[in-house]
Coordinates of C-alpha atoms and ligand atoms in Angstrom, one line a residue:
Chain A
X1 CA -32.2 -10.5 -21.4
X2 CA -30.1 -11.1 -24.5
X3 CA -30.3 -7.6 -25.8
X4 CA -27.6 -7.3 -28.5
X5 CA -27.2 -3.6 -27.9
X6 CA -26.6 -4.1 -24.2
X7 CA -24.2 -6.9 -25.0
X8 CA -22.2 -4.8 -27.4
X9 CA -22.2 -1.9 -24.9
X10 CA -20.9 -4.2 -22.1
X11 CA -18.2 -5.6 -24.4
X12 CA -17.2 -2.1 -25.4
X13 CA -17.0 -0.9 -21.8
X14 CA -15.0 -4.0 -20.8
X15 CA -12.5 -3.3 -23.6
X16 CA -12.2 0.4 -22.7
X17 CA -11.7 -0.5 -19.1
X18 CA -9.1 -3.1 -20.1
X19 CA -7.1 -0.7 -22.3
X20 CA -7.3 2.0 -19.6
X21 CA -5.9 -0.5 -17.0
X22 CA -3.2 -1.5 -19.4
X23 CA -2.2 2.2 -19.8
X24 CA -2.3 2.7 -16.1
X25 CA -0.1 -0.4 -15.6
X26 CA 2.4 0.9 -18.2
X27 CA 2.6 4.3 -16.4
X28 CA 3.0 2.5 -13.1
X29 CA 5.9 0.4 -14.6
X30 CA 7.4 3.7 -15.8
X31 CA 7.2 5.1 -12.3
X32 CA 8.8 1.9 -10.9
X33 CA 11.7 2.2 -13.3
X34 CA 12.1 5.9 -12.7
X35 CA 12.3 5.4 -9.0
X36 CA 14.6 2.3 -9.3
X37 CA 17.9 4.2 -9.2
X38 CA 17.4 6.0 -6.0
X39 CA 15.7 3.0 -4.4
X40 CA 18.4 0.6 -5.4
X41 CA 21.1 2.8 -3.9
X42 CA 19.4 1.8 -0.6
X43 CA 20.2 -1.8 -1.4
X44 CA 19.5 -3.3 2.0
X45 CA 15.8 -2.8 1.3
X46 CA 16.0 -4.8 -1.9
X47 CA 18.2 -7.5 -0.3
X48 CA 15.6 -7.9 2.3
X49 CA 12.9 -8.5 -0.3
X50 CA 15.1 -10.9 -2.3
X51 CA 15.5 -12.8 1.0
X52 CA 11.8 -12.8 1.7
X53 CA 10.5 -13.8 -1.7
X54 CA 13.4 -16.3 -2.1
X55 CA 12.9 -17.9 1.3
X56 CA 9.1 -18.1 0.8
X57 CA 9.4 -20.1 -2.4
X58 CA 12.6 -22.0 -1.7
X59 CA 11.2 -25.2 -0.2
X60 CA 8.3 -25.5 -2.6
X61 CA 10.6 -24.9 -5.6
X62 CA 13.2 -27.4 -4.5
X63 CA 10.7 -30.2 -3.7
X64 CA 8.8 -29.6 -7.0
X65 CA 12.1 -29.6 -8.9
X66 CA 13.0 -32.9 -7.4
X67 CA 9.6 -34.4 -8.3
X68 CA 9.7 -33.0 -11.9
X69 CA 13.2 -34.5 -12.2
X70 CA 12.0 -37.9 -11.0
X71 CA 9.1 -37.9 -13.5
X72 CA 11.5 -36.8 -16.3
X73 CA 13.8 -39.6 -15.4
X74 CA 11.0 -42.2 -15.6
X75 CA 9.4 -40.9 -18.8
X76 CA 12.6 -40.1 -20.5
X77 CA 14.1 -43.6 -19.8
X78 CA 10.9 -45.2 -21.0
X79 CA 11.0 -43.4 -24.4
X80 CA 14.8 -43.3 -24.9
X81 CA 15.3 -47.0 -24.4
X82 CA 12.9 -47.7 -27.2
X83 CA 15.5 -46.2 -29.5
X84 CA 18.4 -47.8 -27.6
X85 CA 19.7 -44.5 -26.4
X86 CA 19.1 -44.7 -22.7
X87 CA 22.6 -43.2 -22.1
X88 CA 21.2 -39.9 -23.5
X89 CA 18.9 -39.6 -20.4
X90 CA 21.1 -37.0 -18.8
X91 CA 21.0 -34.8 -21.9
X92 CA 17.2 -35.1 -22.1
X93 CA 16.6 -34.3 -18.5
X94 CA 19.1 -31.4 -18.4
X95 CA 17.8 -29.8 -21.6
X96 CA 14.1 -30.1 -20.7
X97 CA 14.8 -28.5 -17.4
X98 CA 17.3 -25.8 -18.4
X99 CA 15.4 -24.7 -21.4
X100 CA 11.7 -25.0 -20.4
X101 CA 10.6 -26.6 -17.2
X102 CA 13.0 -24.9 -14.9
X103 CA 12.1 -21.3 -15.8
X104 CA 8.4 -22.0 -16.5
X105 CA 7.5 -24.2 -13.5
X106 CA 9.6 -22.2 -11.1
X107 CA 8.0 -19.0 -12.3
X108 CA 4.5 -20.5 -11.9
X109 CA 5.3 -21.6 -8.4
X110 CA 7.0 -18.3 -7.6
X111 CA 3.9 -16.4 -8.7
X112 CA 1.5 -18.5 -6.5
X113 CA 3.8 -18.3 -3.5
X114 CA 5.8 -15.1 -3.5
X115 CA 3.7 -13.1 -6.0
X116 CA 0.5 -13.6 -4.1
X117 CA 2.3 -12.7 -0.9
X118 CA 3.6 -9.4 -2.4
X119 CA 0.1 -8.5 -3.6
X120 CA -1.4 -9.3 -0.2
X121 CA 1.2 -7.3 1.6
X122 CA 0.9 -4.2 -0.6
X123 CA -2.9 -4.5 -0.7
X124 CA -3.2 -4.7 3.0
X125 CA -0.8 -1.7 3.4
X126 CA -3.1 0.2 1.1
X127 CA -6.3 -1.0 2.9
X128 CA -5.0 0.0 6.3
X129 CA -3.9 3.5 5.0
X130 CA -0.2 2.7 5.5
X131 CA 0.6 3.8 2.0
X132 CA -1.3 7.1 2.5
X133 CA 0.4 7.6 5.9
X134 CA 3.8 7.1 4.2
X135 CA 2.9 9.5 1.5
X136 CA 1.9 12.1 4.2
X137 CA 5.4 11.6 5.7
X138 CA 6.8 12.8 2.4
X139 CA 8.0 9.2 1.6
X140 CA 7.0 8.0 -1.9
X141 CA 5.4 4.6 -1.4
X142 CA 6.4 3.6 -5.0
X143 CA 10.0 4.1 -4.2
X144 CA 9.9 2.8 -0.6
X145 CA 7.5 -0.2 -0.9
X146 CA 7.0 -1.1 -4.5
X147 CA 10.5 -0.8 -6.1
X148 CA 12.4 -3.0 -3.6
X149 CA 9.7 -5.7 -3.9
X150 CA 9.8 -5.5 -7.7
X151 CA 13.6 -5.9 -7.9
X152 CA 13.6 -8.5 -5.2
X153 CA 11.3 -10.6 -7.4
X154 CA 13.3 -10.0 -10.5
X155 CA 16.6 -11.0 -8.9
X156 CA 15.3 -14.0 -6.9
X157 CA 13.6 -15.6 -9.9
X158 CA 16.7 -16.7 -11.9
X159 CA 18.3 -18.0 -8.7
X160 CA 15.2 -20.1 -7.9
X161 CA 14.9 -21.4 -11.4
X162 CA 18.5 -22.5 -11.3
X163 CA 17.9 -24.3 -8.1
X164 CA 14.8 -25.9 -9.6
X165 CA 16.8 -27.2 -12.5
X166 CA 19.6 -28.5 -10.3
X167 CA 17.1 -30.4 -8.1
X168 CA 15.4 -31.7 -11.3
X169 CA 18.7 -33.0 -12.7
X170 CA 19.4 -34.6 -9.3
X171 CA 16.0 -36.3 -9.4
X172 CA 16.6 -37.5 -13.0
X173 CA 19.9 -38.9 -11.9
X174 CA 18.3 -40.6 -8.9
X175 CA 15.8 -42.4 -11.1
X176 CA 18.0 -43.1 -14.1
X177 CA 21.3 -44.0 -12.5
X178 CA 20.5 -45.1 -8.9
X179 CA 17.1 -46.8 -9.4
X180 CA 17.1 -48.0 -13.1
X181 CA 20.8 -48.5 -13.6
X182 CA 21.7 -46.2 -16.5
X183 CA 25.5 -45.9 -16.7
X184 CA 26.6 -43.1 -14.3
X185 CA 29.5 -42.0 -16.5
X186 CA 27.5 -41.7 -19.7
X187 CA 24.6 -39.9 -17.9
X188 CA 27.0 -37.0 -17.0
X189 CA 29.3 -37.1 -20.0
X190 CA 26.5 -37.1 -22.5
X191 CA 24.9 -34.2 -20.6
X192 CA 28.2 -32.2 -20.6
X193 CA 28.7 -32.9 -24.3
X194 CA 25.3 -31.7 -25.4
X195 CA 24.4 -28.8 -23.1
X196 CA 25.8 -25.6 -24.3
X197 CA 26.3 -22.8 -21.8
X198 CA 25.5 -19.9 -24.2
X199 CA 22.6 -21.6 -25.9
X200 CA 20.8 -23.6 -23.2
X201 CA 21.9 -22.3 -19.8
X202 CA 22.0 -18.6 -20.7
X203 CA 18.7 -18.7 -22.6
X204 CA 17.1 -20.4 -19.7
X205 CA 18.4 -17.7 -17.3
X206 CA 17.1 -14.9 -19.7
X207 CA 13.7 -16.6 -19.7
X208 CA 13.6 -16.8 -15.9
X209 CA 14.7 -13.1 -15.6
X210 CA 11.9 -12.1 -18.0
X211 CA 9.3 -14.2 -16.1
X212 CA 10.6 -12.8 -12.8
X213 CA 10.1 -9.2 -14.1
X214 CA 6.6 -10.1 -15.4
X215 CA 5.4 -11.8 -12.2
X216 CA 7.0 -9.1 -9.9
X217 CA 5.4 -6.3 -11.9
X218 CA 2.0 -8.0 -11.9
X219 CA 2.2 -8.7 -8.2
X220 CA 3.2 -5.2 -7.1
X221 CA 0.7 -3.6 -9.6
X222 CA -2.2 -5.7 -8.4
X223 CA -1.4 -4.9 -4.8
X224 CA -1.0 -1.2 -5.4
X225 CA -4.1 -1.0 -7.6
X226 CA -6.3 -3.2 -5.3
X227 CA -9.5 -2.0 -3.9
X228 CA -8.7 -1.0 -0.3
X229 CA -11.0 -3.6 1.3
X230 CA -10.5 -7.2 2.5
X231 CA -12.6 -8.4 -0.5
X232 CA -10.7 -6.2 -2.9
X233 CA -7.3 -7.5 -1.7
X234 CA -8.4 -11.1 -2.0
X235 CA -9.6 -10.5 -5.6
X236 CA -6.3 -8.8 -6.4
X237 CA -4.4 -11.9 -5.1
X238 CA -6.4 -14.1 -7.4
X239 CA -5.7 -11.8 -10.3
X240 CA -2.0 -11.9 -9.6
X241 CA -1.9 -15.7 -9.8
X242 CA -4.1 -16.0 -12.9
X243 CA -2.5 -13.1 -14.9
X244 CA 1.0 -14.2 -13.9
X245 CA 0.3 -17.8 -15.2
X246 CA -1.0 -16.5 -18.5
X247 CA 1.8 -14.0 -18.9
X248 CA 4.5 -16.7 -18.1
X249 CA 3.1 -19.1 -20.7
X250 CA 2.6 -16.5 -23.4
X251 CA 6.0 -15.0 -22.8
X252 CA 7.5 -18.5 -22.9
X253 CA 6.1 -19.1 -26.3
X254 CA 7.4 -15.8 -27.6
X255 CA 10.9 -16.2 -26.1
X256 CA 11.2 -19.8 -27.2
X257 CA 10.3 -18.9 -30.8
X258 CA 13.2 -16.3 -30.8
X259 CA 15.7 -18.5 -28.9
X260 CA 15.3 -22.0 -30.3
X261 CA 14.1 -22.0 -33.9
X262 CA 15.4 -25.4 -34.9
X263 CA 19.0 -24.3 -35.3
X264 CA 20.4 -27.1 -33.2
Chain B
X1 CA -3.8 39.8 12.5
X2 CA -3.9 37.9 9.2
X3 CA -0.2 37.0 9.4
X4 CA -0.4 35.0 12.6
X5 CA -2.5 32.3 11.0
X6 CA -0.5 29.2 9.9
X7 CA -3.3 27.8 7.6
X8 CA -5.7 29.8 5.5
X9 CA -8.5 28.0 3.8
X10 CA -10.4 30.2 1.3
X11 CA -13.6 29.2 -0.4
X12 CA -12.4 25.6 -0.7
X13 CA -14.4 23.3 -2.9
X14 CA -13.9 19.6 -3.5
X15 CA -15.9 17.1 -5.6
X16 CA -15.5 13.3 -5.7
X17 CA -16.3 12.6 -9.3
X18 CA -19.0 15.2 -9.6
X19 CA -20.4 14.6 -6.1
X20 CA -19.8 17.8 -4.2
X21 CA -18.2 17.2 -0.7
X22 CA -16.7 20.6 0.3
X23 CA -18.7 23.6 -1.0
X24 CA -16.8 26.7 0.0
X25 CA -15.0 26.3 3.3
X26 CA -13.4 29.3 4.9
X27 CA -11.1 29.0 8.0
X28 CA -8.1 30.5 9.6
X29 CA -6.0 28.3 11.9
X30 CA -3.9 30.6 14.1
X31 CA -0.3 29.6 15.0
X32 CA 0.2 27.8 18.3
X33 CA -3.5 26.9 18.8
X34 CA -5.3 23.6 18.9
X35 CA -8.3 23.8 16.6
X36 CA -11.1 21.3 16.3
X37 CA -13.2 20.7 13.2
X38 CA -16.5 19.0 13.9
X39 CA -19.2 17.6 11.8
X40 CA -21.2 14.4 11.2
X41 CA -19.7 11.3 9.6
X42 CA -19.2 11.7 5.9
X43 CA -19.4 15.5 5.9
X44 CA -15.9 15.8 4.5
X45 CA -13.6 16.2 7.4
X46 CA -11.0 13.7 6.3
X47 CA -11.3 15.2 2.8
X48 CA -10.5 18.6 4.2
X49 CA -7.4 17.3 6.0
X50 CA -6.1 15.6 2.9
X51 CA -6.6 18.8 0.9
X52 CA -4.5 20.7 3.5
X53 CA -1.8 18.0 3.3
X54 CA -1.8 18.2 -0.5
X55 CA -3.0 14.6 -1.1
X56 CA -6.1 15.8 -2.8
X57 CA -6.3 18.7 -5.3
X58 CA -9.2 21.0 -4.5
X59 CA -11.7 21.7 -7.3
X60 CA -11.8 25.3 -6.3
X61 CA -10.6 27.9 -3.8
X62 CA -7.2 27.8 -2.2
X63 CA -5.3 26.6 0.8
X64 CA -2.3 28.6 2.1
X65 CA 0.0 26.8 4.6
X66 CA 2.8 29.0 6.1
X67 CA 2.6 31.5 3.3
X68 CA 2.6 28.9 0.5
X69 CA -0.3 28.0 -1.7
X70 CA -0.7 24.2 -1.6
X71 CA -2.6 23.7 -4.9
X72 CA 0.2 25.4 -7.0
X73 CA 3.0 23.4 -5.5
X74 CA 4.7 20.6 -7.4
X75 CA 5.3 17.2 -5.9
X76 CA 8.7 18.1 -4.4
X77 CA 7.3 21.3 -2.9
X78 CA 4.5 19.3 -1.4
X79 CA 7.0 16.7 0.0
X80 CA 9.1 19.6 1.5
X81 CA 6.0 21.0 3.1
X82 CA 4.9 17.6 4.5
X83 CA 8.2 17.2 6.3
X84 CA 7.0 20.0 8.6
X85 CA 3.6 18.3 9.0
X86 CA 2.6 15.3 11.1
X87 CA -0.6 13.5 10.6
X88 CA -2.3 11.0 12.8
X89 CA -4.6 8.7 10.7
X90 CA -8.0 7.6 11.8
X91 CA -6.8 4.1 12.7
X92 CA -3.2 4.9 13.4
X93 CA -1.9 3.4 10.1
X94 CA 1.1 2.0 11.8
X95 CA 3.4 -0.1 9.6
X96 CA 2.5 -3.6 10.5
X97 CA 5.8 -5.1 9.5
X98 CA 7.8 -2.9 11.8
X99 CA 8.2 -2.8 15.6
X100 CA 7.0 0.2 17.6
X101 CA 10.5 1.5 17.7
X102 CA 11.0 1.2 14.0
X103 CA 7.7 2.9 13.3
X104 CA 8.7 5.9 15.3
X105 CA 12.2 5.8 13.8
X106 CA 10.8 5.6 10.2
X107 CA 10.5 9.4 9.5
X108 CA 13.9 10.0 11.1
X109 CA 15.6 7.3 9.0
X110 CA 13.9 8.5 5.8
X111 CA 14.6 12.2 6.2
X112 CA 17.8 12.6 8.2
X113 CA 21.3 11.1 8.2
X114 CA 21.5 11.0 12.0
X115 CA 23.7 8.4 13.5
X116 CA 22.0 5.3 15.0
X117 CA 22.7 6.3 18.6
X118 CA 21.0 9.7 18.1
X119 CA 18.0 8.1 16.4
X120 CA 17.7 5.7 19.3
X121 CA 17.7 8.6 21.8
X122 CA 15.2 10.6 19.8
X123 CA 12.8 7.7 19.4
X124 CA 13.0 6.8 23.1
X125 CA 12.2 10.4 24.0
X126 CA 9.2 10.5 21.7
X127 CA 8.0 7.1 23.1
X128 CA 8.6 8.4 26.6
X129 CA 6.4 11.4 25.9
X130 CA 3.5 9.2 25.0
X131 CA 4.3 6.8 27.9
X132 CA 5.2 3.8 25.8
X133 CA 9.0 3.6 26.1
X134 CA 8.5 0.1 27.6
X135 CA 6.6 -1.0 24.5
X136 CA 9.4 -0.3 22.0
X137 CA 9.9 -3.9 20.9
X138 CA 6.3 -4.8 20.5
X139 CA 4.7 -5.3 17.1
X140 CA 1.7 -3.1 16.2
X141 CA -0.7 -6.0 16.1
X142 CA -0.1 -6.7 19.8
X143 CA -1.0 -3.2 20.9
X144 CA -4.4 -2.1 22.2
X145 CA -6.3 0.5 20.2
X146 CA -5.3 3.3 22.6
X147 CA -1.6 2.3 22.6
X148 CA -1.5 2.0 18.8
X149 CA -2.9 5.6 18.6
X150 CA -0.2 6.8 21.0
X151 CA 2.5 5.2 18.9
X152 CA 1.1 6.8 15.8
X153 CA 1.1 10.1 17.7
X154 CA 4.8 9.6 18.6
X155 CA 5.5 8.8 14.9
X156 CA 3.6 11.9 13.7
X157 CA 5.7 14.2 15.9
X158 CA 9.0 12.4 15.3
X159 CA 10.4 15.3 13.2
X160 CA 9.0 18.0 15.5
X161 CA 6.4 19.3 12.9
X162 CA 5.0 22.8 13.0
X163 CA 1.6 21.6 12.0
X164 CA 0.0 18.4 13.4
X165 CA -3.3 17.0 12.0
X166 CA -5.4 14.5 13.8
X167 CA -8.1 12.5 12.0
X168 CA -10.6 11.4 14.6
X169 CA -8.1 10.6 17.3
X170 CA -10.8 9.5 19.8
X171 CA -12.7 7.0 17.7
X172 CA -13.0 3.6 19.2
X173 CA -11.2 4.4 22.5
X174 CA -12.3 3.7 26.0
X175 CA -12.9 6.7 28.2
X176 CA -9.5 6.5 29.9
X177 CA -7.5 6.2 26.7
X178 CA -9.6 9.0 25.3
X179 CA -8.7 11.3 28.1
X180 CA -5.0 10.3 27.8
X181 CA -4.9 11.1 24.0
X182 CA -6.7 14.4 24.6
X183 CA -4.2 15.5 27.1
X184 CA -1.3 14.3 24.9
X185 CA -2.6 16.3 22.0
X186 CA -2.7 19.5 24.1
X187 CA 0.7 18.8 25.8
X188 CA 2.6 17.9 22.6
X189 CA 1.2 21.0 20.8
X190 CA 2.4 23.3 23.5
X191 CA 5.7 21.5 24.1
X192 CA 6.6 21.6 20.4
X193 CA 5.2 25.1 19.8
X194 CA 3.2 23.6 17.0
X195 CA -0.3 24.2 15.6
X196 CA -2.8 21.4 15.7
X197 CA -5.9 20.7 13.7
X198 CA -8.1 18.0 15.1
X199 CA -11.0 16.4 13.2
X200 CA -13.5 14.8 15.6
X201 CA -17.1 14.4 16.6
X202 CA -16.3 14.0 20.2
X203 CA -17.7 17.4 21.5
X204 CA -17.2 17.0 25.2
X205 CA -13.6 15.9 25.0
X206 CA -12.8 18.6 22.5
X207 CA -14.4 21.4 24.5
X208 CA -11.9 20.6 27.3
X209 CA -8.7 20.8 25.3
X210 CA -9.1 23.0 22.2
X211 CA -8.8 26.7 21.7
X212 CA -11.3 27.1 18.8
X213 CA -13.9 25.0 17.1
X214 CA -15.3 24.9 13.6
X215 CA -18.6 23.1 12.8
X216 CA -19.0 21.8 9.2
X217 CA -22.3 20.7 7.7
X218 CA -23.2 20.1 4.1
X219 CA -19.8 21.2 2.9
X220 CA -19.8 24.6 4.7
X221 CA -18.6 26.0 8.0
X222 CA -21.9 26.6 9.8
X223 CA -20.6 27.8 13.2
X224 CA -17.4 28.6 14.9
X225 CA -16.1 29.9 18.2
X226 CA -14.1 29.3 21.3
X227 CA -15.2 26.5 23.7
X228 CA -17.0 29.0 25.9
X229 CA -18.9 30.6 23.0
X230 CA -19.8 27.1 21.8
X231 CA -21.1 26.0 25.2
X232 CA -23.4 29.0 25.4
X233 CA -24.3 29.2 21.7
X234 CA -27.9 29.5 20.8
X235 CA -27.2 28.3 17.2
X236 CA -29.6 25.4 16.6
X237 CA -27.0 23.3 14.8
X238 CA -24.4 23.7 17.6
X239 CA -27.1 23.0 20.2
X240 CA -28.0 19.8 18.4
X241 CA -24.4 18.7 18.2
X242 CA -23.3 19.6 21.7
X243 CA -26.3 18.0 23.3
X244 CA -26.3 15.0 21.0
X245 CA -29.9 15.4 19.8
X246 CA -31.1 12.9 17.2
X247 CA -33.1 15.4 15.2
X248 CA -32.7 19.1 14.4
X249 CA -31.0 21.0 11.7
X250 CA -29.1 17.8 10.9
X251 CA -32.1 15.6 10.0
X252 CA -32.5 12.1 11.3
X253 CA -33.9 11.0 8.0
X254 CA -31.9 11.3 4.8
X255 CA -33.7 12.8 1.9
X256 CA -36.4 10.5 0.5
X257 CA -39.8 10.6 -1.0
X258 CA -42.6 10.8 1.6
X259 CA -43.0 7.4 3.3
X260 CA -46.7 7.1 2.3
X261 CA -45.6 7.2 -1.4
X262 CA -43.0 4.6 -0.8
X263 CA -45.3 2.2 1.1
X264 CA -48.4 2.7 -0.9
X265 CA -47.0 4.1 -4.1
X266 CA -47.4 0.7 -5.8
X267 CA -51.2 0.8 -5.5
X268 CA -51.5 3.9 -7.6
X269 CA -49.6 2.5 -10.5
Ligands
ADP301 N1 -12.5 7.9 -2.6 C1 -13.8 8.4 -2.6 N2 -14.5 8.3 -3.7 C2 -15.8 8.8 -3.7 N3 -16.4 9.3 -2.6 C3 -15.7 9.4 -1.5 C4 -14.3 8.9 -1.4 N4 -13.9 9.1 -0.2 C5 -14.9 9.7 0.5 N5 -16.0 9.9 -0.3 C6 -17.2 10.5 0.1 O1 -17.0 11.8 0.5 C7 -17.7 12.2 1.6 C8 -16.8 12.8 2.7 O2 -15.9 11.8 3.1 P1 -14.9 12.0 4.3 O3 -14.1 13.2 4.1 O4 -14.1 10.7 4.5 O5 -15.9 12.2 5.5 P2 -15.6 12.3 7.1 O6 -14.2 12.1 7.3 O7 -16.1 13.6 7.5 O8 -16.4 11.2 7.7 C9 -18.4 11.0 2.1 O9 -19.8 11.1 1.7 C10 -17.8 9.8 1.3 O10 -18.8 8.9 1.0
MG302 MG1 -13.1 10.6 8.2

């Protein structure tokens, strides 16, 4: 049934639907920001969400960071020693992690662990009418449920990315210095000499903050907007993971092109 | 006479995206009474409650609660009104990430600045009233259906509301729990001096505890009266409902083309 008119019509309706959803998400984001002041004044709620999303992702992020560091150590040494500059291993490992791999991989892991959990939680609250019940008790679910989870994600993300990078550098050191035998002193001193706080560490933190905001927003929106059935919630969880991954990678390109355009 | 009603519903209409659900409902809910609204599944009972609570905007007509018109209120006005309302949702809608105690404490914590010791006393009193003081530390997923409904009831009345709405409080309960909930609804209403609206299709239980009954069918009130009037009503709809007959004014078959056309229609084509 390849009817071109039908195809065109479907394409059009998909697009209209997409744009409508984007508009809805923007308005939702506006409502989240608008309610942030009052909700953040009740900071224990947000602290609790930082704790939950942080603890949920902590182990997986530390273990992954270690493995990524181990691989960087192996690959980096293999390439650098071709040019006789194996003592730069520390620099290479640290820069790769702080600028790119730390923020990006930690955010991807965060999205699939904590992001999906946030969507599931809010989606189930919606499906079991908990959000409606809250609203009937004159408590705004956006302020009470959504905002603390959003800010919890935004704040937890840079901390987790930093941990990821730290574990990665430790992994690189394990392979490079302990296993292969690169000079311990030059590993650290070269790293200290080449990594700039303002350029590398700070930009990496800005990245993970932006990724945290994107993932947290997608996660709370998909949960809040999910169809209130078991099937609808499971579809929303899938969308959170997929959309987050795309958003992280696209945002990473945009941010990188602003932050590191070959000036150093 | 008009002034002693807490809720007035006048010619209320509501559509779900063009599909008419409520088509001109009129009712008066007098203060201090327990009123039942009955009708088949899907006739718009939940919709009616959500219109009264201001969660849905009616397409036409108006609702007046305690002298204020719901549809002209802004969000903060509606929230102010809801603080004097309690609602029991069909399946309880307890917060699954909080203990029984925290569930009942939730409205108090959100809307008052009471010290923790006072909140504790109030919560324990509400739980005592529904007989579940001993279950305060349990999580909702470890409660039976009847217990969950009672906790939700305690939460709904935590702020001593003047209007309590119940959405099918009896659904899915065993006969003992059902009787318990029925008695609680009556007792809480009288103890709090509140007014209660109960949506249900359990006729026998309702006839025992309520003061007045409305029957809804096809978006309209088709019969009303006190339990005695209802028991002796000759209205065919009421008769069908009270005696649980399969066919009557509420047809067994939903609208369809004649069965002969459906079964043999293909042969004519
Ligand atoms: N969100 C909705 N969108 C579209 N139709 C709905 C929605 N909610 C309920 N309906 C329809 O409205 C009618 C009344 O629903 P409801 O008030 O829940 O009935 P009741 O509580 O009496 O069983 C039903 O036919 C139902 O299919
Ligand atoms: Mg219903």
